[in-house]
Amino acid sequence: METKILLTEKELPTAWYNIQADMPNLPKPPLHPATKRPVGPEDLAPIFPLELIKQEVTRERWVPIPEEVLAIYRLWRPSPLFRARRLEQVLQTPARIYYKYEGVSPAGSHKLNTAVPQAYFNKQAGIKRLATETGAGQWGSALSMACNFFGMECTVYMVKVSYHQKPYRRILMQVFGAEVLASPTDRTQSGRAILSQDPDSPGSLGIAISEAVEDAATHGDTNYSLGSVLNHVLLHQTVIGLEAKAQMEKAGDYPDVVIGCVGGGSNYPGLAFPFLQDRFAGKAQSRFIAVEPSACPTLTRGLHTYDFGDVAGLTPLLYMYTLGKDFMPPAIHAGGLRYHGDAPLLCQLVADGFIEARAYGQRQVFEAAVQFAQAEGIVPAPESAHAIKCAIDEALAAREAGEARVILFNLSGHGHFDLAAYDAYLAGELQDYALPEEELQRSLARLPKVE
Ligand SMILES: *Cc1c(COP(=O)(O)O)cnc(C)c1O
């Protein structure tokens, strides 16, 4: 019996799966921030290349992966699928636990799966530079690598507090030739507006998005690139689930439950959507669980409505579960899960009951992460550890029920740049934050009025 289920390079998928072809209800369309009417391609053209705008809205089931993108994917793809035999033993569960491991990418996470095609389609459109934001630095480092592969420039607006507290990812971006700025900066109007009110602003992802979008919109040779949330990002990530499906087949198993962590909602849809296709077709009855931090409980406690993607209100209004764009999540260690909204495609599937959502506090998440590391030898990213916690709970429930449940989760990245968080956990210094209902209501009361 195999522990590591591998595909050859020849078995790398050659098309991404577009769930818009099969899902029963599409989300309501994005709205223009000023007119509140559905955005058209011409609204997005100043910051995105036409090919990615097309991928946002296409209903074609399969979108071919260009050969130039496949050539770079082959540096680490197909990624391995593991059977977590040692974890199963520790848990004494009859469940069979599988995980797809995206930490083998040179950026250490799934984010390179979309960074590469985004850089490629921009390069094809004659764009010379990409501007983006990054929180803890995972997305910024992935895009820096991708731009470097295609000989493009990259400007990364990095949330100021992370810029100073987490130097290693900044250095990684600089190794790949990116310009990394501590946001808020004085380069953009959005940044200057924040600095004039609060010169010591620690920054936030929402502010950094405003700066990167403004940079792209005001420079003809520059586009904007987003690492999650948008339809084309989720599309690119389906390479994860397509491989996982082929690997599960090789293992002679099919998942009863498919689990992943959600920040903006890209790695989890990447794994889940190809399996959801079987569910829509009536070929399988798998359950789907999206896991988020209880400190930033977008899917479990947010509202399903229109909201901006950024703080300044420059982005289109997206129909999604949101905590309100001004929501300031506490500084939990899973920096990649602190976004106020989630991908509209994922949100629609949650609203329609295909995907359930669960939230966990960070202490129980780190406990699961350490248990996993000691059993399987991989130190997971704190984000990914949310999925691990849920997988362990499912395995324990299977033990209670005496059921040979098949569990599949996405291990979206490794935690080698997050060891300070493990240090805090081991020293007993990690805190759980319960989000008070009043605070949530205050934030939701400021949602933009659409109707
Ligand atoms: C960014 C990140 C996430 C969260 O982003 P999604 O878009 O929800 O996938 C999860 N895991 C890792 C390792 C990340 O870097």
Short mmCIF file of C-alpha atoms and ligand atoms in Angstrom, two decimals:
data_model
loop_
_atom_site.label_atom_id
_atom_site.label_comp_id
_atom_site.label_asym_id
_atom_site.label_seq_id
_atom_site.Cartn_x
_atom_site.Cartn_y
_atom_site.Cartn_z
CA MET A 1 0.00 0.00 0.00
CA GLU A 2 1.38 3.34 -1.02
CA THR A 3 1.99 6.25 1.33
CA LYS A 4 2.90 8.76 -1.37
CA ILE A 5 0.69 8.74 -4.44
CA LEU A 6 2.48 10.40 -7.34
CA LEU A 7 1.60 11.37 -10.88
CA THR A 8 4.16 11.63 -13.67
CA GLU A 9 4.79 14.92 -15.47
CA LYS A 10 2.82 13.49 -18.40
CA GLU A 11 -0.23 13.21 -16.13
CA LEU A 12 -0.20 16.93 -15.29
CA PRO A 13 -3.66 18.33 -16.17
CA THR A 14 -3.66 20.38 -19.37
CA ALA A 15 -6.88 22.35 -18.68
CA TRP A 16 -8.34 24.05 -15.60
CA TYR A 17 -11.86 23.16 -14.46
CA ASN A 18 -14.40 26.00 -14.52
CA ILE A 19 -17.14 25.37 -11.97
CA GLN A 20 -19.28 28.13 -13.52
CA ALA A 21 -20.25 25.58 -16.18
CA ASP A 22 -21.87 23.29 -13.62
CA MET A 23 -22.95 25.08 -10.43
CA PRO A 24 -26.72 25.44 -10.04
CA ASN A 25 -26.70 29.17 -9.12
CA LEU A 26 -24.07 31.68 -10.15
CA PRO A 27 -23.31 34.49 -7.68
CA LYS A 28 -24.77 37.93 -8.43
CA PRO A 29 -22.39 39.90 -10.69
CA PRO A 30 -19.71 42.31 -9.40
CA LEU A 31 -20.90 45.94 -9.38
CA HIS A 32 -19.06 49.10 -10.38
CA PRO A 33 -18.04 50.96 -7.18
CA ALA A 34 -19.47 54.29 -8.39
CA THR A 35 -22.47 53.45 -10.62
CA LYS A 36 -23.43 50.24 -8.76
CA ARG A 37 -24.17 48.63 -12.13
CA PRO A 38 -22.63 45.30 -13.19
CA VAL A 39 -19.02 45.82 -14.25
CA GLY A 40 -18.16 45.24 -17.90
CA PRO A 41 -14.81 44.22 -19.43
CA GLU A 42 -14.07 47.91 -20.15
CA ASP A 43 -14.24 48.70 -16.41
CA LEU A 44 -11.63 46.07 -15.62
CA ALA A 45 -9.36 46.67 -18.63
CA PRO A 46 -7.23 49.36 -16.88
CA ILE A 47 -5.95 46.83 -14.35
CA PHE A 48 -6.43 43.30 -15.82
CA PRO A 49 -5.49 41.76 -19.19
CA LEU A 50 -8.36 40.71 -21.46
CA GLU A 51 -7.60 37.00 -21.15
CA LEU A 52 -8.05 37.06 -17.36
CA ILE A 53 -11.21 39.18 -17.69
CA LYS A 54 -12.56 36.49 -20.02
CA GLN A 55 -11.67 33.79 -17.52
CA GLU A 56 -13.65 35.71 -14.87
CA VAL A 57 -16.90 35.28 -16.79
CA THR A 58 -16.53 32.30 -19.11
CA ARG A 59 -18.98 29.41 -18.77
CA GLU A 60 -16.71 27.03 -20.71
CA ARG A 61 -16.13 23.96 -18.57
CA TRP A 62 -12.44 23.54 -19.48
CA VAL A 63 -9.89 26.32 -19.96
CA PRO A 64 -6.63 25.13 -21.58
CA ILE A 65 -3.41 25.70 -19.62
CA PRO A 66 -0.87 27.34 -21.96
CA GLU A 67 2.29 25.33 -22.65
CA GLU A 68 4.47 28.15 -21.19
CA VAL A 69 2.57 27.84 -17.91
CA LEU A 70 2.77 24.03 -17.91
CA ALA A 71 6.53 24.29 -18.42
CA ILE A 72 6.84 26.25 -15.15
CA TYR A 73 4.24 24.11 -13.32
CA ARG A 74 6.51 21.15 -14.05
CA LEU A 75 9.13 22.60 -11.68
CA TRP A 76 7.02 21.23 -8.81
CA ARG A 77 3.81 19.75 -10.24
CA PRO A 78 2.18 17.28 -10.08
CA SER A 79 2.40 17.71 -6.30
CA PRO A 80 2.25 14.61 -4.08
CA LEU A 81 -0.82 13.19 -2.39
CA PHE A 82 -0.03 11.50 0.91
CA ARG A 83 -1.89 8.90 2.89
CA ALA A 84 -1.41 10.04 6.51
CA ARG A 85 -0.82 6.55 7.86
CA ARG A 86 1.16 7.62 10.90
CA LEU A 87 -1.46 10.22 11.86
CA GLU A 88 -4.18 7.57 11.47
CA GLN A 89 -2.23 5.37 13.90
CA VAL A 90 -1.80 8.14 16.44
CA LEU A 91 -5.53 8.87 16.29
CA GLN A 92 -6.40 5.15 16.30
CA THR A 93 -9.04 5.84 13.72
CA PRO A 94 -10.52 3.52 11.11
CA ALA A 95 -10.68 6.61 8.83
CA ARG A 96 -8.33 6.81 5.86
CA ILE A 97 -6.78 10.29 5.80
CA TYR A 98 -5.25 11.74 2.65
CA TYR A 99 -3.65 15.14 2.11
CA LYS A 100 -2.60 16.96 -1.02
CA TYR A 101 0.66 18.77 -0.33
CA GLU A 102 1.13 22.18 -2.00
CA GLY A 103 4.13 23.10 0.19
CA VAL A 104 6.45 21.53 -2.42
CA SER A 105 6.14 24.61 -4.65
CA PRO A 106 9.23 26.87 -4.64
CA ALA A 107 7.10 29.58 -2.99
CA GLY A 108 6.09 27.07 -0.28
CA SER A 109 2.35 27.25 -0.97
CA HIS A 110 -0.39 26.85 -3.56
CA LYS A 111 -0.19 30.55 -4.51
CA LEU A 112 2.30 29.97 -7.32
CA ASN A 113 -0.42 27.99 -9.17
CA THR A 114 -2.14 31.27 -10.04
CA ALA A 115 0.84 33.65 -9.87
CA VAL A 116 2.41 31.91 -12.89
CA PRO A 117 -0.61 32.11 -15.25
CA GLN A 118 -1.41 35.65 -14.09
CA ALA A 119 2.12 36.82 -14.92
CA TYR A 120 1.97 34.91 -18.21
CA PHE A 121 -1.34 36.40 -19.45
CA ASN A 122 -0.18 39.89 -18.48
CA LYS A 123 3.11 39.41 -20.29
CA GLN A 124 1.19 38.25 -23.40
CA ALA A 125 -0.84 41.48 -23.20
CA GLY A 126 2.36 43.58 -23.29
CA ILE A 127 2.33 44.51 -19.59
CA LYS A 128 5.77 45.23 -18.09
CA ARG A 129 5.06 45.43 -14.36
CA LEU A 130 2.58 43.92 -11.88
CA ALA A 131 1.52 45.65 -8.66
CA THR A 132 0.07 43.70 -5.78
CA GLU A 133 -0.43 43.63 -2.03
CA THR A 134 0.76 41.09 0.46
CA GLY A 135 0.05 40.46 4.13
CA ALA A 136 2.52 38.07 5.66
CA GLY A 137 4.25 37.74 2.27
CA GLN A 138 3.07 34.42 0.83
CA TRP A 139 1.31 35.94 -2.15
CA GLY A 140 3.99 38.59 -2.70
CA SER A 141 6.71 35.96 -2.81
CA ALA A 142 4.74 33.80 -5.26
CA LEU A 143 4.08 36.71 -7.61
CA SER A 144 7.69 37.90 -7.37
CA MET A 145 8.88 34.47 -8.51
CA ALA A 146 6.35 34.34 -11.33
CA CYS A 147 7.27 37.84 -12.60
CA ASN A 148 10.92 36.89 -12.45
CA PHE A 149 10.27 33.76 -14.56
CA PHE A 150 8.67 35.92 -17.27
CA GLY A 151 11.12 38.85 -17.06
CA MET A 152 8.55 41.29 -15.62
CA GLU A 153 8.87 43.83 -12.81
CA CYS A 154 6.91 43.40 -9.62
CA THR A 155 5.93 45.99 -6.99
CA VAL A 156 4.63 44.60 -3.73
CA TYR A 157 2.76 46.72 -1.18
CA MET A 158 3.43 44.80 2.01
CA VAL A 159 1.37 45.50 5.14
CA LYS A 160 3.74 47.62 7.23
CA VAL A 161 3.52 45.65 10.46
CA SER A 162 4.47 42.43 8.59
CA TYR A 163 7.20 44.24 6.64
CA HIS A 164 8.94 44.93 9.94
CA GLN A 165 7.96 41.81 11.88
CA LYS A 166 8.42 39.22 9.13
CA PRO A 167 11.57 40.12 7.21
CA TYR A 168 12.23 36.70 5.67
CA ARG A 169 9.44 36.73 3.11
CA ARG A 170 10.38 40.33 2.20
CA ILE A 171 13.95 39.17 1.59
CA LEU A 172 12.66 36.27 -0.52
CA MET A 173 10.71 38.72 -2.70
CA GLN A 174 13.82 40.87 -3.08
CA VAL A 175 15.91 37.85 -4.09
CA PHE A 176 13.45 37.46 -6.99
CA GLY A 177 13.93 41.10 -7.93
CA ALA A 178 10.69 42.61 -6.60
CA GLU A 179 10.40 46.10 -5.18
CA VAL A 180 8.82 45.73 -1.73
CA LEU A 181 7.23 48.77 -0.04
CA ALA A 182 5.88 49.07 3.50
CA SER A 183 2.19 50.02 3.10
CA PRO A 184 0.76 52.61 3.68
CA THR A 185 3.30 54.44 1.46
CA ASP A 186 3.42 58.05 0.32
CA ARG A 187 3.39 56.89 -3.32
CA THR A 188 -0.38 56.68 -3.69
CA GLN A 189 -3.30 58.89 -2.77
CA SER A 190 -4.84 56.05 -0.76
CA GLY A 191 -1.63 55.64 1.20
CA ARG A 192 -1.16 59.37 1.78
CA ALA A 193 -4.76 59.70 2.99
CA ILE A 194 -4.17 57.05 5.66
CA LEU A 195 -0.77 58.49 6.67
CA SER A 196 -2.19 62.01 7.09
CA GLN A 197 -4.67 60.64 9.65
CA ASP A 198 -2.26 58.22 11.29
CA PRO A 199 1.45 58.52 10.44
CA ASP A 200 2.13 55.34 12.44
CA SER A 201 -0.58 53.24 10.78
CA PRO A 202 0.44 49.55 10.90
CA GLY A 203 -1.35 49.08 7.57
CA SER A 204 -3.82 46.38 6.60
CA LEU A 205 -4.49 44.13 3.63
CA GLY A 206 -7.41 46.37 2.59
CA ILE A 207 -5.18 49.47 2.53
CA ALA A 208 -2.44 47.66 0.62
CA ILE A 209 -4.98 46.51 -2.00
CA SER A 210 -6.12 50.12 -2.47
CA GLU A 211 -2.51 51.19 -3.05
CA ALA A 212 -1.72 48.41 -5.53
CA VAL A 213 -4.95 48.96 -7.50
CA GLU A 214 -4.28 52.71 -7.66
CA ASP A 215 -0.68 52.12 -8.80
CA ALA A 216 -1.93 49.85 -11.63
CA ALA A 217 -4.79 52.15 -12.63
CA THR A 218 -2.48 55.16 -12.92
CA HIS A 219 0.31 53.47 -14.94
CA GLY A 220 -0.31 52.27 -18.50
CA ASP A 221 2.37 49.56 -18.47
CA THR A 222 1.28 48.20 -15.09
CA ASN A 223 -1.53 45.86 -14.11
CA TYR A 224 -2.85 44.65 -10.80
CA SER A 225 -2.75 41.08 -9.62
CA LEU A 226 -4.84 39.48 -6.87
CA GLY A 227 -3.87 36.22 -5.18
CA SER A 228 -7.32 34.98 -4.14
CA VAL A 229 -11.09 35.69 -4.24
CA LEU A 230 -11.57 36.28 -8.00
CA ASN A 231 -13.00 33.62 -10.31
CA HIS A 232 -9.87 33.32 -12.46
CA VAL A 233 -7.74 32.67 -9.37
CA LEU A 234 -10.00 29.82 -8.26
CA LEU A 235 -9.95 28.49 -11.82
CA HIS A 236 -6.14 28.27 -11.83
CA GLN A 237 -6.13 26.54 -8.45
CA THR A 238 -8.30 23.67 -9.73
CA VAL A 239 -5.08 22.04 -10.93
CA ILE A 240 -4.81 20.90 -7.28
CA GLY A 241 -8.14 19.06 -7.25
CA LEU A 242 -7.75 17.64 -10.75
CA GLU A 243 -4.47 16.03 -9.75
CA ALA A 244 -5.93 14.91 -6.42
CA LYS A 245 -8.82 13.21 -8.21
CA ALA A 246 -6.43 11.22 -10.40
CA GLN A 247 -4.33 10.37 -7.34
CA MET A 248 -7.33 9.21 -5.27
CA GLU A 249 -8.27 7.01 -8.18
CA LYS A 250 -4.77 5.50 -8.21
CA ALA A 251 -5.17 4.87 -4.48
CA GLY A 252 -8.49 3.17 -5.19
CA ASP A 253 -10.39 5.53 -2.90
CA TYR A 254 -12.85 8.41 -3.13
CA PRO A 255 -13.25 11.09 -0.42
CA ASP A 256 -16.33 11.08 1.81
CA VAL A 257 -15.30 14.49 3.08
CA VAL A 258 -13.15 17.18 1.42
CA ILE A 259 -11.62 19.81 3.71
CA GLY A 260 -9.59 23.00 3.32
CA CYS A 261 -8.79 26.29 5.02
CA VAL A 262 -10.23 29.55 3.74
CA GLY A 263 -8.58 32.97 3.74
CA GLY A 264 -9.92 34.57 0.56
CA GLY A 265 -11.02 31.14 -0.65
CA SER A 266 -8.67 29.90 -3.37
CA ASN A 267 -6.73 26.83 -2.20
CA TYR A 268 -9.87 25.16 -0.89
CA PRO A 269 -11.99 25.67 -4.02
CA GLY A 270 -8.89 24.54 -5.93
CA LEU A 271 -9.10 21.16 -4.21
CA ALA A 272 -12.86 20.96 -3.81
CA PHE A 273 -14.32 22.15 -7.15
CA PRO A 274 -13.28 19.13 -9.25
CA PHE A 275 -14.89 16.86 -6.63
CA LEU A 276 -17.99 19.08 -6.51
CA GLN A 277 -18.37 18.43 -10.22
CA ASP A 278 -19.08 14.78 -9.32
CA ARG A 279 -21.54 15.87 -6.66
CA PHE A 280 -23.45 18.09 -9.14
CA ALA A 281 -23.53 15.20 -11.61
CA GLY A 282 -25.02 12.92 -8.93
CA LYS A 283 -21.93 10.67 -9.08
CA ALA A 284 -20.86 11.21 -5.46
CA GLN A 285 -22.28 12.35 -2.14
CA SER A 286 -19.13 13.76 -0.52
CA ARG A 287 -19.39 16.41 2.18
CA PHE A 288 -17.37 19.61 1.82
CA ILE A 289 -16.03 21.60 4.80
CA ALA A 290 -14.43 25.06 4.60
CA VAL A 291 -12.46 26.01 7.71
CA GLU A 292 -11.74 29.52 8.95
CA PRO A 293 -10.36 31.12 12.14
CA SER A 294 -12.92 32.05 14.78
CA ALA A 295 -11.13 35.43 15.01
CA CYS A 296 -12.09 36.18 11.36
CA PRO A 297 -15.32 34.18 10.91
CA THR A 298 -16.40 35.35 7.46
CA LEU A 299 -18.40 32.28 6.38
CA THR A 300 -19.75 31.31 9.78
CA ARG A 301 -20.80 34.77 11.04
CA GLY A 302 -20.60 37.24 8.13
CA LEU A 303 -23.42 38.52 5.92
CA HIS A 304 -23.95 37.32 2.33
CA THR A 305 -24.20 40.66 0.56
CA TYR A 306 -22.33 43.19 -1.60
CA ASP A 307 -19.13 44.67 -0.21
CA PHE A 308 -15.90 46.21 -1.44
CA GLY A 309 -12.72 44.16 -1.64
CA ASP A 310 -10.58 46.97 -0.22
CA VAL A 311 -10.72 49.71 2.41
CA ALA A 312 -10.76 52.73 0.08
CA GLY A 313 -13.70 51.31 -1.94
CA LEU A 314 -11.83 51.28 -5.27
CA THR A 315 -12.58 47.67 -6.19
CA PRO A 316 -15.86 46.42 -7.63
CA LEU A 317 -18.51 45.42 -5.11
CA LEU A 318 -18.46 41.66 -4.76
CA TYR A 319 -21.41 39.52 -3.68
CA MET A 320 -19.89 37.50 -0.86
CA TYR A 321 -19.94 36.66 2.82
CA THR A 322 -18.25 39.61 4.51
CA LEU A 323 -17.45 40.98 7.93
CA GLY A 324 -17.39 44.51 6.50
CA LYS A 325 -14.42 46.04 4.67
CA ASP A 326 -13.39 48.06 7.75
CA PHE A 327 -13.27 44.94 9.92
CA MET A 328 -9.86 44.74 11.58
CA PRO A 329 -9.20 41.12 12.51
CA PRO A 330 -6.97 40.54 15.52
CA ALA A 331 -3.34 39.72 14.76
CA ILE A 332 -3.68 35.93 14.72
CA HIS A 333 -0.74 33.93 13.40
CA ALA A 334 -2.55 32.59 10.34
CA GLY A 335 -1.94 35.91 8.54
CA GLY A 336 -3.28 34.48 5.28
CA LEU A 337 -6.75 33.95 6.80
CA ARG A 338 -7.41 37.53 7.95
CA TYR A 339 -9.39 38.84 4.95
CA HIS A 340 -12.85 40.36 5.60
CA GLY A 341 -14.54 38.68 2.60
CA ASP A 342 -14.34 35.45 0.59
CA ALA A 343 -14.51 34.34 -3.03
CA PRO A 344 -18.04 34.85 -4.47
CA LEU A 345 -18.04 31.38 -6.08
CA LEU A 346 -17.22 29.71 -2.77
CA CYS A 347 -19.76 31.87 -0.91
CA GLN A 348 -22.54 30.93 -3.31
CA LEU A 349 -21.84 27.23 -2.76
CA VAL A 350 -21.92 27.77 1.00
CA ALA A 351 -25.21 29.69 0.71
CA ASP A 352 -26.66 26.90 -1.45
CA GLY A 353 -25.70 24.25 1.10
CA PHE A 354 -23.07 22.37 -0.91
CA ILE A 355 -20.24 23.44 1.39
CA GLU A 356 -20.46 23.73 5.17
CA ALA A 357 -18.28 26.15 7.13
CA ARG A 358 -16.52 25.69 10.45
CA ALA A 359 -14.41 28.00 12.62
CA TYR A 360 -11.64 27.15 15.09
CA GLY A 361 -9.56 29.14 17.59
CA GLN A 362 -5.82 29.36 16.99
CA ARG A 363 -4.75 27.43 20.08
CA GLN A 364 -6.60 24.26 19.07
CA VAL A 365 -5.31 24.79 15.53
CA PHE A 366 -1.67 24.89 16.65
CA GLU A 367 -2.24 21.86 18.85
CA ALA A 368 -3.40 19.98 15.73
CA ALA A 369 -0.46 21.39 13.74
CA VAL A 370 2.07 20.03 16.23
CA GLN A 371 0.32 16.65 16.40
CA PHE A 372 0.42 16.49 12.59
CA ALA A 373 4.08 17.58 12.41
CA GLN A 374 5.11 14.94 14.94
CA ALA A 375 3.26 12.21 13.05
CA GLU A 376 3.94 13.16 9.43
CA GLY A 377 7.17 15.18 9.64
CA ILE A 378 5.85 18.29 7.89
CA VAL A 379 5.51 21.57 9.80
CA PRO A 380 2.34 23.02 8.29
CA ALA A 381 1.61 26.68 7.61
CA PRO A 382 -0.69 27.99 10.38
CA GLU A 383 -3.33 28.59 7.68
CA SER A 384 -3.21 24.95 6.54
CA ALA A 385 -3.35 23.80 10.16
CA HIS A 386 -7.01 24.88 10.24
CA ALA A 387 -7.73 22.15 7.70
CA ILE A 388 -5.69 19.67 9.74
CA LYS A 389 -7.69 20.43 12.88
CA CYS A 390 -10.91 19.72 11.01
CA ALA A 391 -9.51 16.52 9.44
CA ILE A 392 -8.48 15.28 12.89
CA ASP A 393 -11.96 16.03 14.26
CA GLU A 394 -13.51 14.11 11.37
CA ALA A 395 -11.15 11.18 11.99
CA LEU A 396 -12.08 11.13 15.68
CA ALA A 397 -15.78 11.27 14.80
CA ALA A 398 -15.22 8.32 12.46
CA ARG A 399 -13.61 6.43 15.35
CA GLU A 400 -16.64 7.13 17.56
CA ALA A 401 -18.93 5.95 14.78
CA GLY A 402 -16.71 2.96 13.93
CA GLU A 403 -16.72 4.14 10.33
CA ALA A 404 -13.98 3.82 7.68
CA ARG A 405 -14.54 7.38 6.49
CA VAL A 406 -12.25 8.64 3.71
CA ILE A 407 -10.96 12.12 4.53
CA LEU A 408 -9.11 14.37 2.07
CA PHE A 409 -7.68 17.76 2.98
CA ASN A 410 -5.44 20.33 1.37
CA LEU A 411 -2.12 21.05 3.03
CA SER A 412 -1.80 24.43 1.34
CA GLY A 413 1.75 25.23 2.46
CA HIS A 414 4.64 24.59 4.81
CA GLY A 415 5.31 26.65 7.93
CA HIS A 416 9.05 27.20 7.64
CA PHE A 417 8.61 30.98 7.66
CA ASP A 418 6.15 30.77 10.57
CA LEU A 419 8.38 29.29 13.23
CA ALA A 420 8.02 32.39 15.43
CA ALA A 421 4.31 31.52 15.69
CA TYR A 422 5.20 27.97 16.73
CA ASP A 423 7.62 29.46 19.24
CA ALA A 424 4.79 31.52 20.73
CA TYR A 425 2.53 28.46 20.85
CA LEU A 426 5.16 26.29 22.53
CA ALA A 427 5.84 29.06 25.08
CA GLY A 428 2.11 29.10 25.91
CA GLU A 429 1.75 32.68 24.68
CA LEU A 430 -0.91 32.20 22.00
CA GLN A 431 -4.29 33.71 22.72
CA ASP A 432 -7.73 32.95 21.36
CA TYR A 433 -9.86 35.91 20.38
CA ALA A 434 -13.60 35.61 20.47
CA LEU A 435 -15.12 38.23 18.20
CA PRO A 436 -17.75 40.11 20.26
CA GLU A 437 -21.14 40.28 18.50
CA GLU A 438 -21.35 44.08 19.04
CA GLU A 439 -18.05 44.61 17.26
CA LEU A 440 -19.24 42.51 14.32
CA GLN A 441 -22.54 44.41 14.16
CA ARG A 442 -20.70 47.77 14.21
CA SER A 443 -18.64 46.68 11.23
CA LEU A 444 -21.64 45.26 9.33
CA ALA A 445 -23.59 48.47 9.92
CA ARG A 446 -21.05 50.27 7.72
CA LEU A 447 -21.64 48.03 4.68
CA PRO A 448 -22.20 49.96 1.43
CA LYS A 449 -25.83 50.51 0.41
CA VAL A 450 -26.54 48.93 -2.94
CA GLU A 451 -30.29 48.76 -3.49
C1 LIG B 1 -2.64 32.57 1.47
C2 LIG B 1 -2.70 31.23 2.07
C3 LIG B 1 -3.94 30.65 2.44
C4 LIG B 1 -5.26 31.35 2.33
O1 LIG B 1 -5.63 31.79 1.07
P1 LIG B 1 -6.79 31.12 0.20
O2 LIG B 1 -6.94 32.08 -0.93
O3 LIG B 1 -8.01 31.02 1.03
O4 LIG B 1 -6.29 29.82 -0.23
C5 LIG B 1 -3.93 29.36 2.94
N1 LIG B 1 -2.79 28.68 3.10
C6 LIG B 1 -1.58 29.20 2.77
C7 LIG B 1 -0.35 28.39 2.99
C8 LIG B 1 -1.50 30.49 2.25
O5 LIG B 1 -0.32 31.00 1.92
#
